[in-house]
Coordinates of C-alpha atoms in Angstrom, one line a residue:
K1 CA 31.8 -33.8 11.0
C2 CA 28.3 -34.6 12.3
R3 CA 26.1 -33.2 10.0
T4 CA 22.7 -34.5 11.9
G5 CA 21.7 -30.5 12.7
P6 CA 22.6 -28.0 15.3
L7 CA 22.5 -29.9 19.0
D8 CA 22.6 -28.3 22.4
I9 CA 24.9 -30.5 24.6
V10 CA 26.2 -30.3 28.4
F11 CA 29.5 -32.7 29.5
V12 CA 28.8 -33.2 32.9
I13 CA 32.2 -34.5 34.4
D14 CA 32.8 -36.3 37.8
S15 CA 35.7 -34.6 39.2
S16 CA 35.7 -36.6 42.8
R17 CA 38.8 -37.4 44.4
S18 CA 38.4 -41.0 43.0
V19 CA 39.2 -40.1 40.0
R20 CA 43.0 -39.3 39.5
P21 CA 44.8 -36.9 37.7
F22 CA 46.2 -38.7 35.5
E23 CA 42.7 -40.6 34.7
F24 CA 41.6 -36.8 34.6
E25 CA 43.3 -36.2 31.8
T26 CA 41.5 -38.7 29.8
M27 CA 38.3 -37.3 30.4
R28 CA 39.8 -33.9 29.1
R29 CA 40.8 -35.8 25.9
F30 CA 37.4 -37.5 25.4
M31 CA 35.8 -34.0 26.0
M32 CA 37.9 -32.3 22.9
D33 CA 37.7 -35.6 20.6
I34 CA 34.0 -35.3 20.8
I35 CA 33.8 -31.4 20.3
S36 CA 36.1 -32.3 17.1
S37 CA 33.6 -34.2 15.6
L38 CA 31.1 -31.4 15.7
D39 CA 30.0 -28.6 13.7
V40 CA 29.9 -25.8 16.1
G41 CA 28.9 -22.4 16.4
P42 CA 25.7 -19.8 16.9
N43 CA 23.4 -21.1 14.6
A44 CA 24.7 -24.9 14.5
T45 CA 26.3 -26.7 17.8
R46 CA 26.3 -24.9 21.3
V47 CA 28.0 -26.6 24.0
G48 CA 28.7 -25.8 27.8
V49 CA 31.0 -27.7 30.1
I50 CA 30.2 -28.6 34.3
Q51 CA 32.0 -30.6 36.9
Y52 CA 31.0 -31.7 40.1
S53 CA 32.1 -33.3 43.2
S54 CA 30.3 -32.9 46.5
Q55 CA 29.2 -29.5 44.2
V56 CA 28.9 -28.4 40.7
Q57 CA 31.0 -25.8 39.0
N58 CA 30.2 -24.3 35.9
I59 CA 33.0 -24.0 33.5
F60 CA 31.3 -23.0 30.3
S61 CA 27.6 -22.3 29.6
L62 CA 26.2 -22.8 25.7
K63 CA 26.2 -18.9 25.3
T64 CA 30.0 -18.6 26.6
F65 CA 31.9 -19.9 23.5
F66 CA 31.7 -20.5 19.4
T67 CA 34.9 -21.7 18.5
R68 CA 36.5 -25.6 19.5
V69 CA 40.1 -23.3 20.3
D70 CA 37.9 -21.7 22.9
M71 CA 36.2 -24.5 24.2
E72 CA 39.6 -26.3 24.3
K73 CA 41.3 -24.0 26.2
A74 CA 38.9 -23.7 28.4
I75 CA 38.9 -27.2 29.1
N76 CA 42.6 -27.8 29.4
S77 CA 42.4 -24.9 32.6
I78 CA 40.1 -26.9 34.3
M79 CA 40.7 -27.9 37.9
P80 CA 39.3 -31.0 39.6
L81 CA 37.1 -30.0 42.6
A82 CA 38.9 -33.8 44.4
Q83 CA 35.7 -34.4 46.7
G84 CA 32.7 -36.5 46.9
T85 CA 30.3 -37.7 43.9
M86 CA 26.9 -35.6 44.2
T87 CA 25.9 -37.0 40.4
G88 CA 22.2 -36.3 41.4
L89 CA 23.2 -32.3 42.1
A90 CA 24.8 -32.5 39.0
I91 CA 21.7 -33.4 37.2
Q92 CA 19.4 -30.5 38.7
Y93 CA 21.9 -28.5 38.1
A94 CA 22.1 -28.9 34.5
M95 CA 18.1 -28.8 34.2
N96 CA 17.6 -25.8 36.0
V97 CA 20.7 -23.6 35.4
A98 CA 22.7 -25.6 32.5
F99 CA 19.7 -26.0 29.5
T100 CA 17.9 -22.9 30.0
T101 CA 17.8 -19.9 27.5
Q102 CA 19.5 -17.9 30.0
E103 CA 22.5 -19.8 29.3
G104 CA 22.4 -20.4 26.1
A105 CA 19.9 -23.1 25.6
R106 CA 17.6 -22.7 22.1
P107 CA 13.9 -22.9 22.7
L108 CA 12.6 -26.0 22.8
H109 CA 10.0 -25.2 20.1
K110 CA 13.0 -25.0 17.3
K111 CA 13.0 -28.8 18.1
I112 CA 16.7 -28.5 18.8
P113 CA 17.9 -31.2 20.9
R114 CA 19.5 -31.0 24.4
I115 CA 21.8 -33.6 25.3
A116 CA 23.4 -33.9 28.8
I117 CA 26.7 -36.3 28.4
I118 CA 26.9 -38.0 32.1
V119 CA 30.8 -39.5 32.8
T120 CA 31.4 -40.9 36.1
D121 CA 33.5 -43.3 37.5
G122 CA 31.9 -44.1 40.7
R123 CA 28.8 -44.6 42.5
P124 CA 26.5 -41.5 43.7
Q125 CA 26.4 -40.0 46.9
D126 CA 22.6 -38.9 45.9
R127 CA 19.8 -39.9 44.2
V128 CA 19.4 -39.6 41.0
T129 CA 16.4 -41.9 39.8
E130 CA 13.8 -38.8 40.2
V131 CA 16.0 -36.0 39.3
A132 CA 17.0 -37.8 36.0
T133 CA 13.8 -38.6 34.9
Q134 CA 12.5 -35.0 36.0
A135 CA 15.1 -34.2 33.2
R136 CA 14.0 -36.7 30.5
N137 CA 10.7 -35.3 31.0
A138 CA 12.2 -31.6 30.4
G139 CA 13.2 -32.2 27.0
I140 CA 16.8 -33.6 28.1
E141 CA 18.5 -36.6 26.4
I142 CA 21.1 -38.4 28.9
Y143 CA 24.2 -40.6 28.0
A144 CA 25.8 -42.4 31.0
V145 CA 28.9 -42.9 30.4
G146 CA 30.5 -44.8 33.2
I147 CA 34.5 -45.7 33.4
Q148 CA 36.2 -48.3 35.7
R149 CA 34.4 -48.4 38.8
A150 CA 31.0 -46.8 38.0
D151 CA 27.7 -48.4 39.2
M152 CA 25.9 -50.1 36.1
N153 CA 22.1 -49.7 37.9
S154 CA 22.9 -45.9 38.7
L155 CA 23.5 -45.8 34.9
R156 CA 20.7 -47.3 33.9
A157 CA 19.0 -44.8 36.4
M158 CA 20.0 -41.7 34.9
A159 CA 20.0 -42.6 30.9
S160 CA 17.2 -42.2 28.2
P161 CA 15.6 -44.8 26.9
P162 CA 16.5 -47.1 24.8
L163 CA 19.1 -47.8 27.6
E164 CA 21.5 -50.1 24.8
E165 CA 21.7 -46.9 22.6
H166 CA 22.7 -44.6 25.7
V167 CA 24.3 -46.2 28.7
F168 CA 28.3 -47.1 28.3
L169 CA 30.6 -48.6 30.3
V170 CA 34.4 -48.6 29.7
E171 CA 36.8 -50.7 31.5
S172 CA 39.2 -48.1 32.5
F173 CA 40.5 -44.6 31.5
E174 CA 43.2 -46.2 29.4
L175 CA 40.0 -47.5 26.8
I176 CA 37.9 -44.2 26.8
Q177 CA 39.6 -41.8 24.0
Q178 CA 38.8 -45.5 22.3
F179 CA 35.7 -45.4 23.4
G180 CA 35.1 -41.7 22.5
K181 CA 35.5 -42.5 18.5
Q182 CA 33.1 -44.8 18.6
F183 CA 30.1 -42.4 21.0
Q184 CA 30.8 -39.9 17.9
D185 CA 29.5 -42.2 15.5
K186 CA 26.9 -43.1 18.3
L187 CA 25.6 -39.3 19.1
C188 CA 25.6 -38.5 15.3
G189 CA 24.2 -41.2 14.1
V190 CA 22.8 -41.7 10.6
D191 CA 21.2 -38.3 8.4
M192 CA 17.8 -39.2 9.1
C193 CA 16.7 -36.9 6.1
M194 CA 19.0 -38.8 3.7
E195 CA 17.5 -42.2 5.4
Q196 CA 13.5 -41.1 4.6
E197 CA 11.0 -39.4 2.3
H198 CA 10.9 -36.6 4.6
G199 CA 8.7 -34.5 2.9
C200 CA 10.2 -30.5 3.7
Q201 CA 9.0 -27.9 0.9
H202 CA 12.3 -26.3 1.5
S203 CA 14.8 -27.6 4.0
C204 CA 15.3 -31.0 6.1
I205 CA 17.6 -30.5 9.6
S206 CA 18.4 -34.2 10.7
T207 CA 18.4 -35.0 14.5
P208 CA 20.6 -38.1 16.0
S209 CA 17.0 -39.9 16.3
S210 CA 14.9 -37.9 14.1
F211 CA 14.5 -34.5 11.7
Y212 CA 12.4 -31.3 11.4
C213 CA 11.9 -29.2 8.5
E214 CA 12.6 -25.3 8.4
C215 CA 11.5 -22.7 6.1
N216 CA 13.6 -20.1 4.3
P217 CA 14.2 -16.4 5.3
G218 CA 11.0 -14.4 4.3
H219 CA 8.4 -17.9 5.2
R220 CA 7.1 -19.4 8.2
L221 CA 6.4 -23.2 8.6
N222 CA 2.5 -24.6 8.9
V223 CA 0.7 -26.3 11.0
D224 CA 1.3 -29.2 9.2
G225 CA 5.1 -28.8 9.9
K226 CA 6.2 -29.1 6.6
T227 CA 5.4 -27.0 4.1
C228 CA 6.1 -22.7 4.4
S229 CA 4.2 -19.7 3.7
S230 CA 5.4 -16.6 2.4
I231 CA 5.8 -14.0 5.2
D232 CA 3.8 -10.8 4.1
A233 CA 5.7 -8.0 6.0
C234 CA 3.2 -5.5 4.8
A235 CA 0.0 -6.9 5.7
D236 CA 0.0 -5.7 9.7
G237 CA -0.3 -2.2 8.2
R238 CA 2.9 -1.0 10.6
H239 CA 5.1 -0.2 7.4
G240 CA 4.4 3.4 7.6
C241 CA 5.1 3.6 4.1
Q242 CA 2.6 6.9 2.3
H243 CA 2.3 5.2 -0.4
Q244 CA 3.0 1.3 -1.4
C245 CA 4.4 -0.9 0.6
I246 CA 6.0 -4.1 -1.4
S247 CA 6.6 -7.0 0.9
A248 CA 9.7 -9.3 -0.4
H249 CA 11.5 -12.6 1.9
G250 CA 10.6 -11.5 4.9
S251 CA 10.8 -7.7 4.8
Y252 CA 9.5 -4.8 2.9
S253 CA 10.1 -2.0 1.1
C254 CA 8.4 1.3 0.4
R255 CA 7.7 2.3 -2.9
C256 CA 6.0 5.9 -4.6
R257 CA 3.4 6.2 -6.8
T258 CA 4.4 7.6 -10.6
G259 CA 5.4 10.9 -10.4
Y260 CA 7.1 10.5 -7.0
Y261 CA 10.5 9.7 -5.8
L262 CA 10.8 8.1 -2.1
N263 CA 12.7 10.6 0.3
Q264 CA 15.6 9.6 2.2
D265 CA 13.7 8.2 5.7
K266 CA 13.1 5.7 2.8
R267 CA 9.2 6.2 3.9
T268 CA 7.4 9.2 2.6
C269 CA 7.4 10.6 -1.0
S270 CA 7.7 13.7 -2.4
M271 CA 7.0 14.8 -6.0
I272 CA 8.9 15.1 -9.1
N273 CA 9.8 18.7 -10.0
Y274 CA 9.4 17.8 -13.5
C275 CA 10.2 22.3 -14.6
S276 CA 13.6 21.4 -12.4
F277 CA 14.9 19.6 -15.3
G278 CA 15.2 23.0 -17.4
N279 CA 13.8 20.9 -20.8
H280 CA 10.0 22.3 -20.8
S281 CA 10.9 24.7 -23.1
C282 CA 7.5 27.0 -21.4
Q283 CA 8.1 31.1 -22.2
H284 CA 6.1 31.6 -19.1
E285 CA 5.9 29.8 -16.1
C286 CA 6.2 26.0 -16.1
V287 CA 4.2 23.9 -13.6
S288 CA 5.4 20.9 -12.4
I289 CA 2.2 18.0 -11.8
P290 CA 2.7 14.4 -10.2
N291 CA 2.6 12.7 -14.4
G292 CA 4.9 15.6 -16.1
H293 CA 4.3 19.0 -16.4
Y294 CA 2.4 22.2 -17.9
C295 CA 3.4 25.8 -18.7
R296 CA 1.2 28.8 -17.4
C297 CA 1.1 32.6 -18.9
H298 CA 1.9 35.3 -17.1
S299 CA -1.3 37.5 -16.1
G300 CA -3.0 39.2 -19.4
F301 CA -1.2 36.3 -21.5
M302 CA -3.0 33.1 -23.6
L303 CA -1.5 29.8 -24.5
Q304 CA -1.1 29.2 -27.9
L305 CA -1.9 25.7 -29.2
D306 CA 1.8 24.9 -29.3
G307 CA 1.5 24.7 -25.3
Q308 CA 4.4 26.9 -24.8
S309 CA 4.4 30.4 -26.1
C310 CA 2.2 33.0 -24.6
R311 CA 0.5 35.7 -27.0
A312 CA -1.3 38.8 -25.2
T313 CA -5.4 38.6 -24.6
D314 CA -8.0 40.7 -23.2
L315 CA -7.8 40.9 -19.4
C316 CA -10.8 38.7 -19.0
N317 CA -9.2 35.7 -20.6
G318 CA -5.4 36.9 -19.4
V319 CA -6.0 36.9 -15.5
D320 CA -8.3 35.2 -12.7
H321 CA -10.7 37.7 -12.6
G322 CA -12.5 35.7 -10.1
C323 CA -15.9 36.6 -11.7
E324 CA -18.4 33.4 -11.2
F325 CA -20.7 33.9 -13.9
K326 CA -19.0 36.3 -16.7
C327 CA -16.2 38.5 -17.2
V328 CA -17.0 41.5 -19.4
S329 CA -13.3 43.0 -20.5
T330 CA -13.1 47.0 -21.3
E331 CA -10.2 49.1 -22.5
G332 CA -7.7 48.6 -19.6
S333 CA -10.0 46.7 -17.7
Y334 CA -13.1 44.2 -16.9
H335 CA -15.8 43.6 -14.3
C336 CA -18.1 41.1 -13.4
M337 CA -21.6 40.5 -14.8
C338 CA -24.4 38.3 -12.9
P339 CA -27.2 36.1 -15.2
E340 CA -30.9 37.6 -15.0
G341 CA -32.6 37.3 -11.9
Q342 CA -29.4 37.6 -9.8
Q343 CA -27.6 39.5 -8.4
L344 CA -23.3 41.0 -8.1
Q345 CA -22.2 40.0 -4.4
A346 CA -20.6 42.9 -2.4
D347 CA -16.7 41.1 -3.8
G348 CA -18.1 42.7 -7.3
K349 CA -17.4 38.7 -8.6
A350 CA -19.5 36.4 -6.8
C351 CA -23.8 36.5 -7.7
S352 CA -26.1 34.9 -5.7
K353 CA -26.5 31.1 -5.4
C354 CA -28.4 28.6 -7.3
G355 CA -30.4 27.8 -3.9
A356 CA -34.2 28.3 -5.2
G357 CA -33.7 24.0 -6.7
H358 CA -32.3 21.2 -5.0
V359 CA -30.8 18.5 -7.4
D360 CA -28.4 15.7 -7.5
L361 CA -25.8 15.9 -9.7
V362 CA -23.4 13.7 -11.2
M363 CA -20.5 14.3 -13.7
V364 CA -18.3 11.8 -15.6
I365 CA -15.3 13.3 -16.8
D366 CA -13.3 12.3 -19.3
G367 CA -9.8 10.7 -18.5
S368 CA -9.0 9.5 -21.5
K369 CA -5.0 10.2 -23.0
S370 CA -6.4 12.4 -25.6
V371 CA -7.3 14.8 -22.6
R372 CA -3.0 15.1 -21.5
P373 CA -2.2 16.1 -17.8
Q374 CA -2.3 19.8 -17.9
N375 CA -5.5 20.0 -19.7
F376 CA -7.3 17.1 -17.2
E377 CA -5.9 19.9 -14.0
L378 CA -8.0 22.7 -16.1
V379 CA -11.4 19.8 -16.2
K380 CA -11.0 20.3 -12.7
Q381 CA -11.3 23.8 -12.0
F382 CA -14.2 23.4 -14.4
V383 CA -15.5 21.3 -12.2
N384 CA -15.1 23.1 -9.1
R385 CA -16.0 26.1 -11.2
I386 CA -19.6 24.3 -11.1
V387 CA -19.5 23.3 -7.8
D388 CA -19.4 26.7 -6.4
L389 CA -22.4 27.6 -8.3
L390 CA -24.2 25.6 -5.5
E391 CA -25.9 25.4 -2.7
V392 CA -24.1 22.0 -1.6
S393 CA -25.3 20.5 1.9
P394 CA -26.6 17.0 3.0
H395 CA -30.5 18.4 2.4
G396 CA -29.6 20.4 -0.1
T397 CA -27.9 20.3 -3.5
R398 CA -25.8 16.9 -3.3
V399 CA -22.6 15.9 -6.1
G400 CA -20.7 13.1 -7.5
L401 CA -17.6 12.6 -9.9
V402 CA -17.3 9.6 -12.2
Q403 CA -13.9 9.6 -14.4
Y404 CA -13.8 7.1 -17.5
S405 CA -11.5 6.3 -19.9
S406 CA -11.0 2.5 -20.6
R407 CA -12.8 1.8 -17.4
V408 CA -15.1 3.6 -15.2
R409 CA -14.2 4.5 -11.5
T410 CA -16.5 6.7 -9.2
E411 CA -14.3 9.6 -7.7
F412 CA -16.7 9.8 -4.9
P413 CA -20.6 9.4 -4.6
L414 CA -23.5 11.9 -4.4
N415 CA -23.5 11.0 -0.2
K416 CA -19.8 11.4 0.1
Y417 CA -19.0 15.1 0.8
H418 CA -21.8 17.3 2.4
S419 CA -20.0 20.8 1.9
A420 CA -18.2 22.4 -1.5
D421 CA -15.1 22.7 0.0
E422 CA -14.6 19.1 0.7
I423 CA -15.9 18.4 -3.0
K424 CA -13.1 21.1 -4.5
K425 CA -10.7 19.6 -2.4
A426 CA -11.5 15.7 -2.9
V427 CA -11.7 17.1 -7.2
M428 CA -8.1 18.2 -7.2
E429 CA -6.6 15.5 -5.4
V430 CA -8.6 13.0 -8.6
E431 CA -5.3 11.6 -10.6
Y432 CA -6.0 11.2 -14.7
M433 CA -6.7 7.8 -15.6
E434 CA -5.6 7.9 -19.3
K435 CA -5.6 5.5 -22.0
G436 CA -9.0 4.6 -24.0
T437 CA -13.0 6.9 -24.4
M438 CA -15.6 4.3 -23.3
T439 CA -18.1 7.0 -23.0
G440 CA -21.1 4.2 -23.3
L441 CA -19.5 2.2 -20.6
A442 CA -19.4 5.5 -18.4
L443 CA -23.1 6.1 -18.8
K444 CA -24.2 2.4 -17.5
H445 CA -22.2 2.9 -14.9
M446 CA -23.9 6.2 -14.2
V447 CA -27.4 4.8 -14.8
E448 CA -26.5 1.8 -12.6
H449 CA -24.9 2.6 -9.3
S450 CA -24.4 6.9 -9.6
F451 CA -28.0 7.8 -9.3
S452 CA -28.7 4.6 -7.1
E453 CA -29.9 5.5 -3.4
L454 CA -27.2 2.9 -2.1
E455 CA -24.4 5.9 -3.1
G456 CA -26.5 8.4 -1.7
A457 CA -29.5 9.7 -4.5
R458 CA -32.3 10.4 -2.8
P459 CA -35.7 8.0 -3.6
L460 CA -37.9 9.7 -6.9
S461 CA -40.4 10.3 -4.7
H462 CA -38.9 13.4 -3.3
N463 CA -39.0 14.8 -6.4
I464 CA -35.5 16.2 -6.4
P465 CA -33.9 16.4 -9.9
R466 CA -31.3 14.3 -10.8
I467 CA -28.9 15.5 -13.5
G468 CA -25.8 14.3 -15.4
L469 CA -23.5 15.9 -16.7
V470 CA -20.7 14.3 -19.3
F471 CA -17.6 16.2 -20.1
T472 CA -15.5 14.5 -23.2
D473 CA -13.1 16.0 -25.4
G474 CA -13.2 12.8 -28.3
R475 CA -15.4 10.3 -30.2
S476 CA -16.4 7.4 -28.0
Q477 CA -14.7 4.2 -28.5
D478 CA -17.8 2.2 -27.9
D479 CA -21.8 2.5 -28.4
I480 CA -23.6 5.6 -26.6
S481 CA -26.9 5.8 -27.9
E482 CA -28.5 2.9 -25.5
W483 CA -27.6 4.2 -22.1
A484 CA -28.0 7.8 -23.5
R485 CA -31.6 6.4 -24.4
R486 CA -31.8 4.7 -20.8
A487 CA -30.6 7.7 -18.6
K488 CA -32.7 9.9 -20.1
E489 CA -36.2 7.5 -19.4
S490 CA -34.7 6.9 -16.0
G491 CA -36.1 10.8 -14.8
I492 CA -32.3 11.8 -15.6
I493 CA -31.7 15.5 -16.8
M494 CA -28.7 15.1 -19.0
F495 CA -25.9 17.7 -20.3
A496 CA -23.2 17.3 -22.5
V497 CA -20.2 19.4 -22.6
G498 CA -17.7 18.6 -25.5
V499 CA -14.1 20.2 -25.9
G500 CA -11.5 20.3 -28.6
K501 CA -12.7 16.9 -30.7
A502 CA -15.4 16.0 -29.0
V503 CA -18.2 14.9 -31.8
E504 CA -21.7 17.2 -32.0
E505 CA -23.4 13.6 -33.0
E506 CA -22.6 11.7 -29.8
L507 CA -23.0 14.8 -28.0
R508 CA -27.1 15.6 -29.1
V509 CA -27.3 11.9 -28.6
I510 CA -26.3 12.4 -24.6
A511 CA -28.3 15.5 -24.1
S512 CA -31.9 15.6 -23.1
E513 CA -34.4 18.3 -24.9
P514 CA -34.3 20.4 -26.0
V515 CA -31.2 19.9 -26.9
E516 CA -29.9 23.1 -27.4
Q517 CA -30.3 24.0 -23.5
H518 CA -28.6 20.8 -22.6
F519 CA -25.2 20.7 -24.5
S520 CA -22.2 22.7 -25.2
Y521 CA -18.4 23.1 -26.8
S522 CA -15.8 24.9 -26.7
A523 CA -12.9 24.8 -29.3
D524 CA -10.2 24.3 -26.6
F525 CA -9.3 23.4 -23.0
T526 CA -8.0 27.2 -22.4
T527 CA -12.2 28.4 -23.3
M528 CA -14.3 26.5 -21.3
A529 CA -15.4 29.9 -19.0
H530 CA -18.5 30.3 -21.1
L531 CA -19.6 26.4 -20.8
V532 CA -19.8 26.7 -17.2
E533 CA -22.4 30.0 -17.8
N534 CA -24.0 28.1 -20.0
F535 CA -24.6 25.2 -17.6
K536 CA -25.6 27.7 -14.7
L537 CA -28.3 29.4 -17.2
N538 CA -30.2 25.9 -17.5
I539 CA -30.0 24.3 -13.8
C540 CA -30.1 26.6 -12.1
P541 CA -34.4 28.4 -11.9
E542 CA -35.2 32.3 -10.4
E543 CA -35.6 32.9 -6.7
G544 CA -38.5 31.5 -5.6
K545 CA -40.1 29.1 -8.5
G546 CA -39.9 25.2 -8.9
E547 CA -38.8 25.1 -12.2
T548 CA -36.3 27.6 -15.2
E549 CA -39.1 30.7 -16.5
I550 CA -38.6 30.2 -20.7
R551 CA -38.8 34.0 -21.8
S552 CA -39.9 35.0 -25.0
P553 CA -37.1 36.4 -27.0
C554 CA -39.5 38.6 -28.9
E555 CA -40.0 40.7 -25.7
C556 CA -38.7 44.1 -25.5
E557 CA -36.4 43.5 -22.1
A558 CA -35.3 40.3 -23.8
L559 CA -34.6 42.2 -26.3
V560 CA -32.5 44.9 -24.7
Q561 CA -30.9 42.1 -23.0
F562 CA -29.8 39.6 -25.3
Q563 CA -28.1 42.6 -27.3
T564 CA -26.5 43.8 -24.3
N565 CA -24.8 39.6 -23.7
T566 CA -24.4 39.5 -27.8
V567 CA -22.4 42.9 -27.3
A568 CA -20.2 41.4 -24.6
I569 CA -19.7 37.9 -26.2
L570 CA -18.2 39.8 -29.4
Q571 CA -15.6 41.7 -27.6
S572 CA -14.2 38.6 -26.0
L573 CA -14.2 36.6 -29.6
T574 CA -11.7 38.6 -30.6
E575 CA -8.7 36.7 -32.4
K576 CA -10.4 33.3 -31.9
N577 CA -10.1 30.9 -34.4
I578 CA -12.5 30.0 -36.8
L579 CA -15.0 28.1 -34.4
W580 CA -15.3 30.9 -32.8
A581 CA -15.6 33.0 -36.3
R582 CA -18.7 30.7 -37.1
S583 CA -20.1 31.4 -33.6
L584 CA -20.1 35.2 -34.2
A585 CA -21.8 34.6 -37.5
Q586 CA -24.2 32.6 -36.5
M587 CA -25.2 34.8 -33.4
T588 CA -25.1 38.5 -35.6
A589 CA -27.4 36.4 -37.8
R590 CA -29.8 35.7 -35.0
L591 CA -29.8 39.2 -33.7
E592 CA -30.5 40.9 -37.2
D593 CA -34.1 38.2 -37.6
L594 CA -34.9 39.4 -33.8
E595 CA -34.5 42.9 -35.0
K596 CA -36.3 42.0 -38.3
Q597 CA -39.7 40.8 -35.9
I598 CA -39.4 43.7 -33.9
A599 CA -39.7 45.3 -37.0
N600 CA -42.8 43.5 -38.2
K601 CA -44.5 44.0 -34.7
K602 CA -44.2 47.9 -35.2

């Protein structure tokens, strides 16, 4: 078989009256012998046949048959035309029709040789020189085979150079079959890919006189014609994958992020409902999140340390009371309170906003592995409760958010969002990072990037307070002192909020002076409501004043207010753990001390 790669071959057969019937049979045999040596198929060699006399007749085109059996059947059914010898007309037809892509010829850029084999027994009755030149210039390689009475000059005028390889004269029709075997070798030639160093990166395709390179599926040929580059099917952006596009072998597939599964459309993703597995062991409700699930208790109940069981508690801790500042439990009910200087709104829950002073606030939240997914959701709720305190606008308060673990990631800078609703939506879409606790690295990022004018901080000359709030649940794995000091030296007011295993010593290093007003602690994530209240008291000045008013704790009004607040807090501390018991003892001692001071003044 011919192993020199695919070809597009068209036989142009003379069936004029000078060709006698038995002679035409030898021409049939000649064509079938040549075809038998070829590897025919849609991606291999394609074959077409036309016959001519005074007119041209298409027997079958390059796209008609792809098996030797079908081709031989069609060749055996040819009826000779038995008229004149218009060879030039036949060449014209081959060029304009037979070798077009519409008739099955492969495009020229694929470099598949186009070969016309003209078999004739006489002198043409029309001009062939000019039309043969046009055909050769169009990329058609012409072999001219003359039999018996053929005119040698006409054969030479039609054939491609070099003439000694493309012009053949057979003495009689009886010898054409023997000639066919020699012509097979001439047509197939040698395997040029084996004869020389081709340099093709993937595949070398041999042609009768040369070769060309091809690339494997999923790759394209580079401009050097030899090396190949992979095709990135995702690069054009038209894949439609909701989460991730994975390119492979010239195609692509869609993949979902952890916690999601691919829908039947193979493009969109849906969150996995981990609660549906039936193994969550939640006493009340199971809530599914992208990386797992957490348990939630019914109204009036508190989640226990095992993260699964629930226990009844006071209404402020057991229901979504909606109080912006403080919830005060009473028997069978509760009511909301606002800090001094602010009024409870008509809805009985909201307080007047912190609008007297505008700030640039960057919150730096701990996303380490120790936080756990369900608690991270509570942290995001904590952040949004702080946002609810503020009058967010481009010219008012600006808010930025940074998350850290073993690395630091800006979730959104100060100039990203211009309303509280936009910020709260973005906060709830933040994905939990996990891994380590590099608090020092987070402080460095906040100082160098988060409070830069490039990320939305107003110039220092505008006297807009810069406030940094660091939220963590454990000991830092790197040094914090250097960048905590730099933050405060650069004019950033630092607040430190700790939960659970947070180290008080580190919180105090982070916090600005006076430290007692700038750091807060909560025993666990489910009791963080008072942290929001503490933060609001320290950043919200009274309306119409440029700074927070510090009142003497010995004034009568302050003492009464302190007593009222202390009683409310004491009620909410019932049945808390040992840390809450310690807080109770401290606050009771402070109350006694203040009472003594009042008594002494009297």
